[in-house]
C-alpha cells in the first residue's frame, strides 16, 4: 500500500492552476515529499516494531486467546495505546498529505487505508511471534481510526482530540515504548471554547482545553484517572504551511499542565505540571 502511494501520480501531469505544491516543482515539491514522508513515517514504525517485538522471535502463526478480559489484562492500557496508534497514524498521514497539497478526499482515504492496514499488518507480525494475533488489539487500532474519521466527517467530534504523554526515565538504558505502561497517560482533550454557548465563548481562552486522562501505576496493578488542563498548540500565533503542519503533529502530544490524579483507595493528588 505504501509503495502504491509513493508511485501514484509521480508521473502525472499537474492540475491546471498555480498550485506550487504539485509536480511543477519536480520531485522535490511538497506534493511528492509528502508521499516520501508518509512512507518514511509508517515504514519507520514498522521497522521499530520489528526490532522491539519480532526480531529473533519467529514461530508458527498463532492466535492469542486472552482469558483475563479486555479491561483486566494490563488494565486495558495496551488497548488504549493501540487506539492512540491508529489515531496518530491517521492524523499524521492526513496532515502530511494535506501539507503536500493533496486533495482533501484523497488524503482522507489514504489516511484511513494506511492506518487500518497498519493495524492488520501489526497483528499479522504478532501472529508469527510470542504475542499471537489478537483481534482485540486490531479492533482497538481501528477504534482510533474510527474516531479520526468522525472528526473529519462530523464537525462536533472535531472538538474531542486524543493525546498522549510519556515520561521515560533517562536511567533506563533502552527505549521500548511499551516497556512499562505506568509511564504512559492517554488523554481525551476537549475544545471547551467551541463547546460553550456563544454567549460564554468569549470568556474561555481558545488555547486552553480540559482533558481526561487514563494511566496505570505500581507496575500496572492500579488504575489512575486524571482531570487536567491541556493546550491547543494549533492556536499558537505562528502561520505558514510548514509551521501549521508542525503544530498539528505536536498537538497530538499532551504537554505538562495542571492536573489532579485520582486512584482507588488513595487521596486525590494535584500537580502543577503533571507529566506522569
PDB file of C-alpha atoms in Angstrom:
ATOM      1  CA  UNK A   1       0.000   0.000   0.000  1.00  0.00           C
ATOM      2  CA  UNK A   2       2.828   2.406   0.832  1.00  0.00           C
ATOM      3  CA  UNK A   3       4.562   1.571  -2.436  1.00  0.00           C
ATOM      4  CA  UNK A   4       1.374   2.386  -4.317  1.00  0.00           C
ATOM      5  CA  UNK A   5       1.163   5.741  -2.538  1.00  0.00           C
ATOM      6  CA  UNK A   6       4.753   6.582  -3.367  1.00  0.00           C
ATOM      7  CA  UNK A   7       4.346   5.664  -7.008  1.00  0.00           C
ATOM      8  CA  UNK A   8       0.901   7.147  -7.548  1.00  0.00           C
ATOM      9  CA  UNK A   9       0.782  10.269  -9.630  1.00  0.00           C
ATOM     10  CA  UNK A  10       4.583  10.634  -9.637  1.00  0.00           C
ATOM     11  CA  UNK A  11       4.389  10.841 -13.380  1.00  0.00           C
ATOM     12  CA  UNK A  12       1.006  12.551 -13.503  1.00  0.00           C
ATOM     13  CA  UNK A  13       0.646  15.983 -15.029  1.00  0.00           C
ATOM     14  CA  UNK A  14      -0.058  18.765 -12.529  1.00  0.00           C
ATOM     15  CA  UNK A  15      -3.615  20.009 -12.349  1.00  0.00           C
ATOM     16  CA  UNK A  16      -4.435  23.245 -14.066  1.00  0.00           C
ATOM     17  CA  UNK A  17      -3.795  26.297 -11.930  1.00  0.00           C
ATOM     18  CA  UNK A  18      -0.970  27.825  -9.918  1.00  0.00           C
ATOM     19  CA  UNK A  19      -0.661  25.114  -7.223  1.00  0.00           C
ATOM     20  CA  UNK A  20       3.057  25.286  -6.455  1.00  0.00           C
ATOM     21  CA  UNK A  21       2.952  22.213  -4.204  1.00  0.00           C
ATOM     22  CA  UNK A  22       2.478  19.799  -7.094  1.00  0.00           C
ATOM     23  CA  UNK A  23       4.878  18.354  -9.622  1.00  0.00           C
ATOM     24  CA  UNK A  24       5.503  21.641 -11.435  1.00  0.00           C
ATOM     25  CA  UNK A  25       8.407  21.919  -8.974  1.00  0.00           C
ATOM     26  CA  UNK A  26       9.666  18.440  -9.807  1.00  0.00           C
ATOM     27  CA  UNK A  27      10.403  15.600  -7.458  1.00  0.00           C
ATOM     28  CA  UNK A  28      11.352  17.873  -4.558  1.00  0.00           C
ATOM     29  CA  UNK A  29       7.978  19.567  -4.448  1.00  0.00           C
ATOM     30  CA  UNK A  30       5.972  19.304  -1.243  1.00  0.00           C
ATOM     31  CA  UNK A  31       3.463  17.251  -3.226  1.00  0.00           C
ATOM     32  CA  UNK A  32       5.961  14.435  -3.714  1.00  0.00           C
ATOM     33  CA  UNK A  33       7.873  14.948  -0.472  1.00  0.00           C
ATOM     34  CA  UNK A  34       4.640  14.402   1.440  1.00  0.00           C
ATOM     35  CA  UNK A  35       4.434  10.909  -0.068  1.00  0.00           C
ATOM     36  CA  UNK A  36       8.029  10.160   0.858  1.00  0.00           C
ATOM     37  CA  UNK A  37       7.441  11.461   4.389  1.00  0.00           C
ATOM     38  CA  UNK A  38       4.351   9.272   4.787  1.00  0.00           C
ATOM     39  CA  UNK A  39       6.205   6.167   3.622  1.00  0.00           C
ATOM     40  CA  UNK A  40       9.135   7.016   5.918  1.00  0.00           C
ATOM     41  CA  UNK A  41       6.854   7.557   8.910  1.00  0.00           C
ATOM     42  CA  UNK A  42       4.829   4.360   8.615  1.00  0.00           C
ATOM     43  CA  UNK A  43       7.817   2.341   7.418  1.00  0.00           C
ATOM     44  CA  UNK A  44       9.810   3.586  10.387  1.00  0.00           C
ATOM     45  CA  UNK A  45       7.060   2.479  12.760  1.00  0.00           C
ATOM     46  CA  UNK A  46       7.132  -0.996  11.202  1.00  0.00           C
ATOM     47  CA  UNK A  47      10.928  -1.219  11.451  1.00  0.00           C
ATOM     48  CA  UNK A  48      10.818  -0.146  15.084  1.00  0.00           C
ATOM     49  CA  UNK A  49       8.132  -2.732  15.816  1.00  0.00           C
ATOM     50  CA  UNK A  50      10.191  -5.442  14.152  1.00  0.00           C
ATOM     51  CA  UNK A  51      13.243  -4.556  16.216  1.00  0.00           C
ATOM     52  CA  UNK A  52      11.365  -4.398  19.515  1.00  0.00           C
ATOM     53  CA  UNK A  53       8.776  -7.171  19.210  1.00  0.00           C
ATOM     54  CA  UNK A  54       9.546  -9.579  16.386  1.00  0.00           C
ATOM     55  CA  UNK A  55      13.299  -9.726  15.851  1.00  0.00           C
ATOM     56  CA  UNK A  56      14.696 -13.199  16.590  1.00  0.00           C
ATOM     57  CA  UNK A  57      11.238 -14.429  17.581  1.00  0.00           C
ATOM     58  CA  UNK A  58       9.857 -16.161  14.500  1.00  0.00           C
ATOM     59  CA  UNK A  59       7.491 -19.069  15.093  1.00  0.00           C
ATOM     60  CA  UNK A  60       4.439 -20.676  13.528  1.00  0.00           C
ATOM     61  CA  UNK A  61       1.436 -18.393  13.174  1.00  0.00           C
ATOM     62  CA  UNK A  62      -0.915 -18.485  16.118  1.00  0.00           C
ATOM     63  CA  UNK A  63      -3.787 -16.550  17.656  1.00  0.00           C
ATOM     64  CA  UNK A  64      -3.762 -15.022  21.120  1.00  0.00           C
ATOM     65  CA  UNK A  65      -6.567 -16.099  23.419  1.00  0.00           C
ATOM     66  CA  UNK A  66      -6.953 -13.748  26.363  1.00  0.00           C
ATOM     67  CA  UNK A  67      -8.605 -15.231  29.452  1.00  0.00           C
ATOM     68  CA  UNK A  68      -8.308 -12.092  31.612  1.00  0.00           C
ATOM     69  CA  UNK A  69     -10.711  -9.927  29.644  1.00  0.00           C
ATOM     70  CA  UNK A  70     -10.129  -6.725  27.713  1.00  0.00           C
ATOM     71  CA  UNK A  71     -10.281  -4.411  30.737  1.00  0.00           C
ATOM     72  CA  UNK A  72      -8.197  -6.564  33.077  1.00  0.00           C
ATOM     73  CA  UNK A  73      -5.146  -7.552  31.034  1.00  0.00           C
ATOM     74  CA  UNK A  74      -2.636  -4.705  31.526  1.00  0.00           C
ATOM     75  CA  UNK A  75      -5.620  -2.733  32.877  1.00  0.00           C
ATOM     76  CA  UNK A  76      -6.510  -2.135  29.201  1.00  0.00           C
ATOM     77  CA  UNK A  77      -3.513   0.195  28.841  1.00  0.00           C
ATOM     78  CA  UNK A  78      -2.358  -1.732  25.788  1.00  0.00           C
ATOM     79  CA  UNK A  79      -5.781  -1.421  24.161  1.00  0.00           C
ATOM     80  CA  UNK A  80      -5.878   2.337  24.716  1.00  0.00           C
ATOM     81  CA  UNK A  81      -2.349   2.505  23.329  1.00  0.00           C
ATOM     82  CA  UNK A  82      -3.450   0.649  20.209  1.00  0.00           C
ATOM     83  CA  UNK A  83      -6.321   3.098  19.827  1.00  0.00           C
ATOM     84  CA  UNK A  84      -3.946   6.048  20.020  1.00  0.00           C
ATOM     85  CA  UNK A  85      -1.640   4.424  17.465  1.00  0.00           C
ATOM     86  CA  UNK A  86      -4.460   4.186  14.920  1.00  0.00           C
ATOM     87  CA  UNK A  87      -5.454   7.764  15.715  1.00  0.00           C
ATOM     88  CA  UNK A  88      -1.885   9.042  15.371  1.00  0.00           C
ATOM     89  CA  UNK A  89      -1.132   7.284  12.084  1.00  0.00           C
ATOM     90  CA  UNK A  90      -4.375   8.532  10.539  1.00  0.00           C
ATOM     91  CA  UNK A  91      -3.797  12.148  11.537  1.00  0.00           C
ATOM     92  CA  UNK A  92      -0.085  12.187  10.752  1.00  0.00           C
ATOM     93  CA  UNK A  93      -0.739  10.732   7.294  1.00  0.00           C
ATOM     94  CA  UNK A  94      -3.671  13.032   6.590  1.00  0.00           C
ATOM     95  CA  UNK A  95      -1.861  16.153   7.811  1.00  0.00           C
ATOM     96  CA  UNK A  96       1.319  15.396   5.872  1.00  0.00           C
ATOM     97  CA  UNK A  97      -0.572  14.731   2.641  1.00  0.00           C
ATOM     98  CA  UNK A  98      -2.676  17.877   3.075  1.00  0.00           C
ATOM     99  CA  UNK A  99       0.558  19.824   3.685  1.00  0.00           C
ATOM    100  CA  UNK A 100       1.758  18.425   0.378  1.00  0.00           C
ATOM    101  CA  UNK A 101      -1.253  19.835  -1.452  1.00  0.00           C
ATOM    102  CA  UNK A 102      -3.154  16.595  -1.961  1.00  0.00           C
ATOM    103  CA  UNK A 103      -6.909  16.812  -2.348  1.00  0.00           C
ATOM    104  CA  UNK A 104      -8.820  16.601   0.935  1.00  0.00           C
ATOM    105  CA  UNK A 105     -10.685  13.426  -0.048  1.00  0.00           C
ATOM    106  CA  UNK A 106      -7.532  11.795  -1.404  1.00  0.00           C
ATOM    107  CA  UNK A 107      -5.664  12.487   1.844  1.00  0.00           C
ATOM    108  CA  UNK A 108      -8.618  11.244   3.887  1.00  0.00           C
ATOM    109  CA  UNK A 109      -8.890   7.909   2.106  1.00  0.00           C
ATOM    110  CA  UNK A 110      -5.146   7.300   2.095  1.00  0.00           C
ATOM    111  CA  UNK A 111      -5.004   8.065   5.817  1.00  0.00           C
ATOM    112  CA  UNK A 112      -7.931   5.739   6.501  1.00  0.00           C
ATOM    113  CA  UNK A 113      -6.472   2.935   4.413  1.00  0.00           C
ATOM    114  CA  UNK A 114      -2.903   3.202   5.692  1.00  0.00           C
ATOM    115  CA  UNK A 115      -3.901   3.391   9.372  1.00  0.00           C
ATOM    116  CA  UNK A 116      -6.327   0.472   9.004  1.00  0.00           C
ATOM    117  CA  UNK A 117      -3.861  -1.644   7.023  1.00  0.00           C
ATOM    118  CA  UNK A 118      -1.108  -0.913   9.532  1.00  0.00           C
ATOM    119  CA  UNK A 119      -3.300  -2.273  12.343  1.00  0.00           C
ATOM    120  CA  UNK A 120      -3.877  -5.501  10.431  1.00  0.00           C
ATOM    121  CA  UNK A 121      -0.231  -5.997   9.481  1.00  0.00           C
ATOM    122  CA  UNK A 122       0.997  -5.427  13.033  1.00  0.00           C
ATOM    123  CA  UNK A 123      -1.260  -8.228  14.222  1.00  0.00           C
ATOM    124  CA  UNK A 124      -0.010 -10.464  11.423  1.00  0.00           C
ATOM    125  CA  UNK A 125       3.510  -9.766  12.670  1.00  0.00           C
ATOM    126  CA  UNK A 126       2.412 -10.564  16.214  1.00  0.00           C
ATOM    127  CA  UNK A 127       0.871 -13.773  14.927  1.00  0.00           C
ATOM    128  CA  UNK A 128       4.337 -15.045  13.988  1.00  0.00           C
ATOM    129  CA  UNK A 129       5.791 -14.150  17.407  1.00  0.00           C
ATOM    130  CA  UNK A 130       5.159 -14.991  21.056  1.00  0.00           C
ATOM    131  CA  UNK A 131       2.377 -12.395  21.198  1.00  0.00           C
ATOM    132  CA  UNK A 132      -0.013 -14.017  18.752  1.00  0.00           C
ATOM    133  CA  UNK A 133      -2.631 -12.392  16.516  1.00  0.00           C
ATOM    134  CA  UNK A 134      -5.089 -10.576  18.797  1.00  0.00           C
ATOM    135  CA  UNK A 135      -8.195  -9.307  17.044  1.00  0.00           C
ATOM    136  CA  UNK A 136      -8.981  -7.099  20.055  1.00  0.00           C
ATOM    137  CA  UNK A 137      -5.735  -5.193  19.503  1.00  0.00           C
ATOM    138  CA  UNK A 138      -6.652  -4.707  15.858  1.00  0.00           C
ATOM    139  CA  UNK A 139     -10.146  -3.501  16.749  1.00  0.00           C
ATOM    140  CA  UNK A 140      -8.618  -1.061  19.226  1.00  0.00           C
ATOM    141  CA  UNK A 141      -6.454   0.392  16.458  1.00  0.00           C
ATOM    142  CA  UNK A 142      -9.488   0.646  14.230  1.00  0.00           C
ATOM    143  CA  UNK A 143     -11.372   2.443  17.018  1.00  0.00           C
ATOM    144  CA  UNK A 144      -8.700   5.138  16.847  1.00  0.00           C
ATOM    145  CA  UNK A 145      -9.128   5.316  13.089  1.00  0.00           C
ATOM    146  CA  UNK A 146     -12.897   5.482  13.587  1.00  0.00           C
ATOM    147  CA  UNK A 147     -12.607   8.452  15.945  1.00  0.00           C
ATOM    148  CA  UNK A 148     -10.410  10.170  13.364  1.00  0.00           C
ATOM    149  CA  UNK A 149     -12.984   9.547  10.633  1.00  0.00           C
ATOM    150  CA  UNK A 150     -15.731  11.001  12.837  1.00  0.00           C
ATOM    151  CA  UNK A 151     -13.608  14.084  13.431  1.00  0.00           C
ATOM    152  CA  UNK A 152     -13.279  14.591   9.692  1.00  0.00           C
ATOM    153  CA  UNK A 153     -16.892  13.910   8.762  1.00  0.00           C
ATOM    154  CA  UNK A 154     -18.951  15.017  11.790  1.00  0.00           C
ATOM    155  CA  UNK A 155     -17.992  18.563  12.903  1.00  0.00           C
ATOM    156  CA  UNK A 156     -18.947  18.006  16.552  1.00  0.00           C
ATOM    157  CA  UNK A 157     -16.255  15.356  17.018  1.00  0.00           C
ATOM    158  CA  UNK A 158     -13.523  17.788  15.983  1.00  0.00           C
ATOM    159  CA  UNK A 159     -13.940  19.200  19.497  1.00  0.00           C
ATOM    160  CA  UNK A 160     -12.562  15.970  21.002  1.00  0.00           C
ATOM    161  CA  UNK A 161      -8.902  15.080  20.480  1.00  0.00           C
ATOM    162  CA  UNK A 162      -6.868  12.095  21.581  1.00  0.00           C
ATOM    163  CA  UNK A 163      -3.437  12.829  23.023  1.00  0.00           C
ATOM    164  CA  UNK A 164      -0.554  11.016  24.686  1.00  0.00           C
ATOM    165  CA  UNK A 165       2.075  11.882  27.239  1.00  0.00           C
ATOM    166  CA  UNK A 166       5.106   9.779  28.113  1.00  0.00           C
ATOM    167  CA  UNK A 167       7.579  10.037  30.948  1.00  0.00           C
ATOM    168  CA  UNK A 168      10.517   7.725  30.335  1.00  0.00           C
ATOM    169  CA  UNK A 169      13.336   7.792  32.930  1.00  0.00           C
ATOM    170  CA  UNK A 170      16.767   8.501  31.490  1.00  0.00           C
ATOM    171  CA  UNK A 171      18.138   5.804  33.788  1.00  0.00           C
ATOM    172  CA  UNK A 172      16.626   3.126  31.552  1.00  0.00           C
ATOM    173  CA  UNK A 173      19.252   2.104  29.011  1.00  0.00           C
ATOM    174  CA  UNK A 174      16.933   1.101  26.167  1.00  0.00           C
ATOM    175  CA  UNK A 175      13.793   2.783  24.887  1.00  0.00           C
ATOM    176  CA  UNK A 176      10.957   0.288  24.472  1.00  0.00           C
ATOM    177  CA  UNK A 177       7.735   2.181  24.056  1.00  0.00           C
ATOM    178  CA  UNK A 178       5.539  -0.356  25.837  1.00  0.00           C
ATOM    179  CA  UNK A 179       8.187  -1.456  28.337  1.00  0.00           C
ATOM    180  CA  UNK A 180       6.091  -0.187  31.239  1.00  0.00           C
ATOM    181  CA  UNK A 181       2.630   1.282  30.820  1.00  0.00           C
ATOM    182  CA  UNK A 182       2.988   3.222  34.072  1.00  0.00           C
ATOM    183  CA  UNK A 183       4.978   5.789  32.084  1.00  0.00           C
ATOM    184  CA  UNK A 184       2.062   6.485  29.719  1.00  0.00           C
ATOM    185  CA  UNK A 185      -1.014   8.672  30.000  1.00  0.00           C
ATOM    186  CA  UNK A 186      -3.664   8.651  27.284  1.00  0.00           C
ATOM    187  CA  UNK A 187      -5.962  11.645  27.087  1.00  0.00           C
ATOM    188  CA  UNK A 188      -9.216  12.850  25.631  1.00  0.00           C
ATOM    189  CA  UNK A 189      -8.883  16.612  25.297  1.00  0.00           C
ATOM    190  CA  UNK A 190     -11.933  18.823  24.804  1.00  0.00           C
ATOM    191  CA  UNK A 191     -12.020  22.156  22.980  1.00  0.00           C
ATOM    192  CA  UNK A 192     -14.095  23.904  25.635  1.00  0.00           C
ATOM    193  CA  UNK A 193     -14.185  27.171  23.729  1.00  0.00           C
ATOM    194  CA  UNK A 194     -16.032  25.515  20.848  1.00  0.00           C
ATOM    195  CA  UNK A 195     -18.426  23.610  23.119  1.00  0.00           C
ATOM    196  CA  UNK A 196     -19.622  26.596  25.141  1.00  0.00           C
ATOM    197  CA  UNK A 197     -22.755  28.555  24.232  1.00  0.00           C
ATOM    198  CA  UNK A 198     -21.975  31.512  22.002  1.00  0.00           C
ATOM    199  CA  UNK A 199     -22.654  33.950  24.857  1.00  0.00           C
ATOM    200  CA  UNK A 200     -19.974  32.309  27.031  1.00  0.00           C
ATOM    201  CA  UNK A 201     -17.426  31.549  24.320  1.00  0.00           C
ATOM    202  CA  UNK A 202     -15.504  34.855  24.724  1.00  0.00           C
ATOM    203  CA  UNK A 203     -14.876  34.045  28.404  1.00  0.00           C
ATOM    204  CA  UNK A 204     -12.762  30.940  27.704  1.00  0.00           C
ATOM    205  CA  UNK A 205      -9.320  31.173  26.016  1.00  0.00           C
ATOM    206  CA  UNK A 206      -9.121  29.476  22.614  1.00  0.00           C
ATOM    207  CA  UNK A 207      -5.818  27.803  23.506  1.00  0.00           C
ATOM    208  CA  UNK A 208      -6.930  26.252  26.827  1.00  0.00           C
ATOM    209  CA  UNK A 209      -8.621  22.844  26.873  1.00  0.00           C
ATOM    210  CA  UNK A 210      -9.844  20.398  29.504  1.00  0.00           C
ATOM    211  CA  UNK A 211      -8.541  16.841  29.343  1.00  0.00           C
ATOM    212  CA  UNK A 212      -9.419  13.495  30.912  1.00  0.00           C
ATOM    213  CA  UNK A 213      -6.526  11.048  31.220  1.00  0.00           C
ATOM    214  CA  UNK A 214      -6.084   7.349  31.943  1.00  0.00           C
ATOM    215  CA  UNK A 215      -2.955   5.597  33.174  1.00  0.00           C
ATOM    216  CA  UNK A 216      -1.676   2.881  35.494  1.00  0.00           C
ATOM    217  CA  UNK A 217       0.679   2.703  38.468  1.00  0.00           C
ATOM    218  CA  UNK A 218       2.564   0.219  40.657  1.00  0.00           C
ATOM    219  CA  UNK A 219       3.677  -1.953  37.748  1.00  0.00           C
ATOM    220  CA  UNK A 220       0.302  -1.880  36.016  1.00  0.00           C
ATOM    221  CA  UNK A 221      -1.675  -3.035  39.054  1.00  0.00           C
ATOM    222  CA  UNK A 222      -3.560   0.173  39.882  1.00  0.00           C
ATOM    223  CA  UNK A 223      -5.675   2.383  37.633  1.00  0.00           C
ATOM    224  CA  UNK A 224      -5.250   6.146  37.594  1.00  0.00           C
ATOM    225  CA  UNK A 225      -7.699   8.735  36.278  1.00  0.00           C
ATOM    226  CA  UNK A 226      -6.624  12.296  35.623  1.00  0.00           C
ATOM    227  CA  UNK A 227      -8.520  15.543  35.206  1.00  0.00           C
ATOM    228  CA  UNK A 228      -6.469  18.463  33.999  1.00  0.00           C
ATOM    229  CA  UNK A 229      -5.850  21.224  31.534  1.00  0.00           C
ATOM    230  CA  UNK A 230      -4.362  20.958  28.067  1.00  0.00           C
ATOM    231  CA  UNK A 231      -3.046  23.330  25.436  1.00  0.00           C
ATOM    232  CA  UNK A 232      -4.262  23.682  21.858  1.00  0.00           C
ATOM    233  CA  UNK A 233      -0.961  24.180  20.055  1.00  0.00           C
ATOM    234  CA  UNK A 234      -2.786  24.979  16.822  1.00  0.00           C
ATOM    235  CA  UNK A 235      -3.700  28.317  18.429  1.00  0.00           C
ATOM    236  CA  UNK A 236      -0.065  29.437  18.581  1.00  0.00           C
ATOM    237  CA  UNK A 237       0.220  32.788  16.728  1.00  0.00           C
ATOM    238  CA  UNK A 238       2.518  31.398  14.046  1.00  0.00           C
ATOM    239  CA  UNK A 239       1.408  30.785  10.485  1.00  0.00           C
ATOM    240  CA  UNK A 240       2.671  29.153   7.316  1.00  0.00           C
ATOM    241  CA  UNK A 241       2.230  25.735   5.723  1.00  0.00           C
ATOM    242  CA  UNK A 242       5.289  24.226   7.386  1.00  0.00           C
ATOM    243  CA  UNK A 243       4.661  25.599  10.868  1.00  0.00           C
ATOM    244  CA  UNK A 244       0.982  24.634  10.670  1.00  0.00           C
ATOM    245  CA  UNK A 245       1.994  21.036   9.965  1.00  0.00           C
ATOM    246  CA  UNK A 246       4.349  21.080  12.946  1.00  0.00           C
ATOM    247  CA  UNK A 247       1.598  22.488  15.166  1.00  0.00           C
ATOM    248  CA  UNK A 248      -0.852  19.797  14.078  1.00  0.00           C
ATOM    249  CA  UNK A 249       1.608  16.955  14.684  1.00  0.00           C
ATOM    250  CA  UNK A 250       2.744  18.194  18.092  1.00  0.00           C
ATOM    251  CA  UNK A 251      -0.847  18.856  19.097  1.00  0.00           C
ATOM    252  CA  UNK A 252      -1.263  15.078  19.431  1.00  0.00           C
ATOM    253  CA  UNK A 253       1.093  15.253  22.426  1.00  0.00           C
ATOM    254  CA  UNK A 254      -0.158  16.353  25.839  1.00  0.00           C
ATOM    255  CA  UNK A 255       2.321  18.754  27.418  1.00  0.00           C
ATOM    256  CA  UNK A 256       2.732  19.102  31.206  1.00  0.00           C
ATOM    257  CA  UNK A 257      -0.154  21.115  32.655  1.00  0.00           C
ATOM    258  CA  UNK A 258      -2.044  21.446  35.960  1.00  0.00           C
ATOM    259  CA  UNK A 259      -3.998  18.308  36.800  1.00  0.00           C
ATOM    260  CA  UNK A 260      -5.389  16.075  39.534  1.00  0.00           C
ATOM    261  CA  UNK A 261      -4.840  12.308  39.685  1.00  0.00           C
ATOM    262  CA  UNK A 262      -7.474  10.017  41.158  1.00  0.00           C
ATOM    263  CA  UNK A 263      -6.898   6.382  42.058  1.00  0.00           C
ATOM    264  CA  UNK A 264      -8.996   3.881  44.063  1.00  0.00           C
ATOM    265  CA  UNK A 265      -8.141   3.916  47.756  1.00  0.00           C
ATOM    266  CA  UNK A 266      -5.890   6.968  47.525  1.00  0.00           C
ATOM    267  CA  UNK A 267      -6.451  10.691  48.083  1.00  0.00           C
ATOM    268  CA  UNK A 268      -6.503  12.965  45.005  1.00  0.00           C
ATOM    269  CA  UNK A 269      -3.050  14.198  44.021  1.00  0.00           C
ATOM    270  CA  UNK A 270      -2.641  17.661  42.487  1.00  0.00           C
ATOM    271  CA  UNK A 271       0.355  18.504  40.314  1.00  0.00           C
ATOM    272  CA  UNK A 272       1.089  21.891  38.829  1.00  0.00           C
ATOM    273  CA  UNK A 273       2.886  20.374  35.819  1.00  0.00           C
ATOM    274  CA  UNK A 274       1.532  16.870  35.508  1.00  0.00           C
ATOM    275  CA  UNK A 275       3.690  14.686  33.300  1.00  0.00           C
ATOM    276  CA  UNK A 276       3.249  11.232  34.824  1.00  0.00           C
TER     277      UNK A 276
END
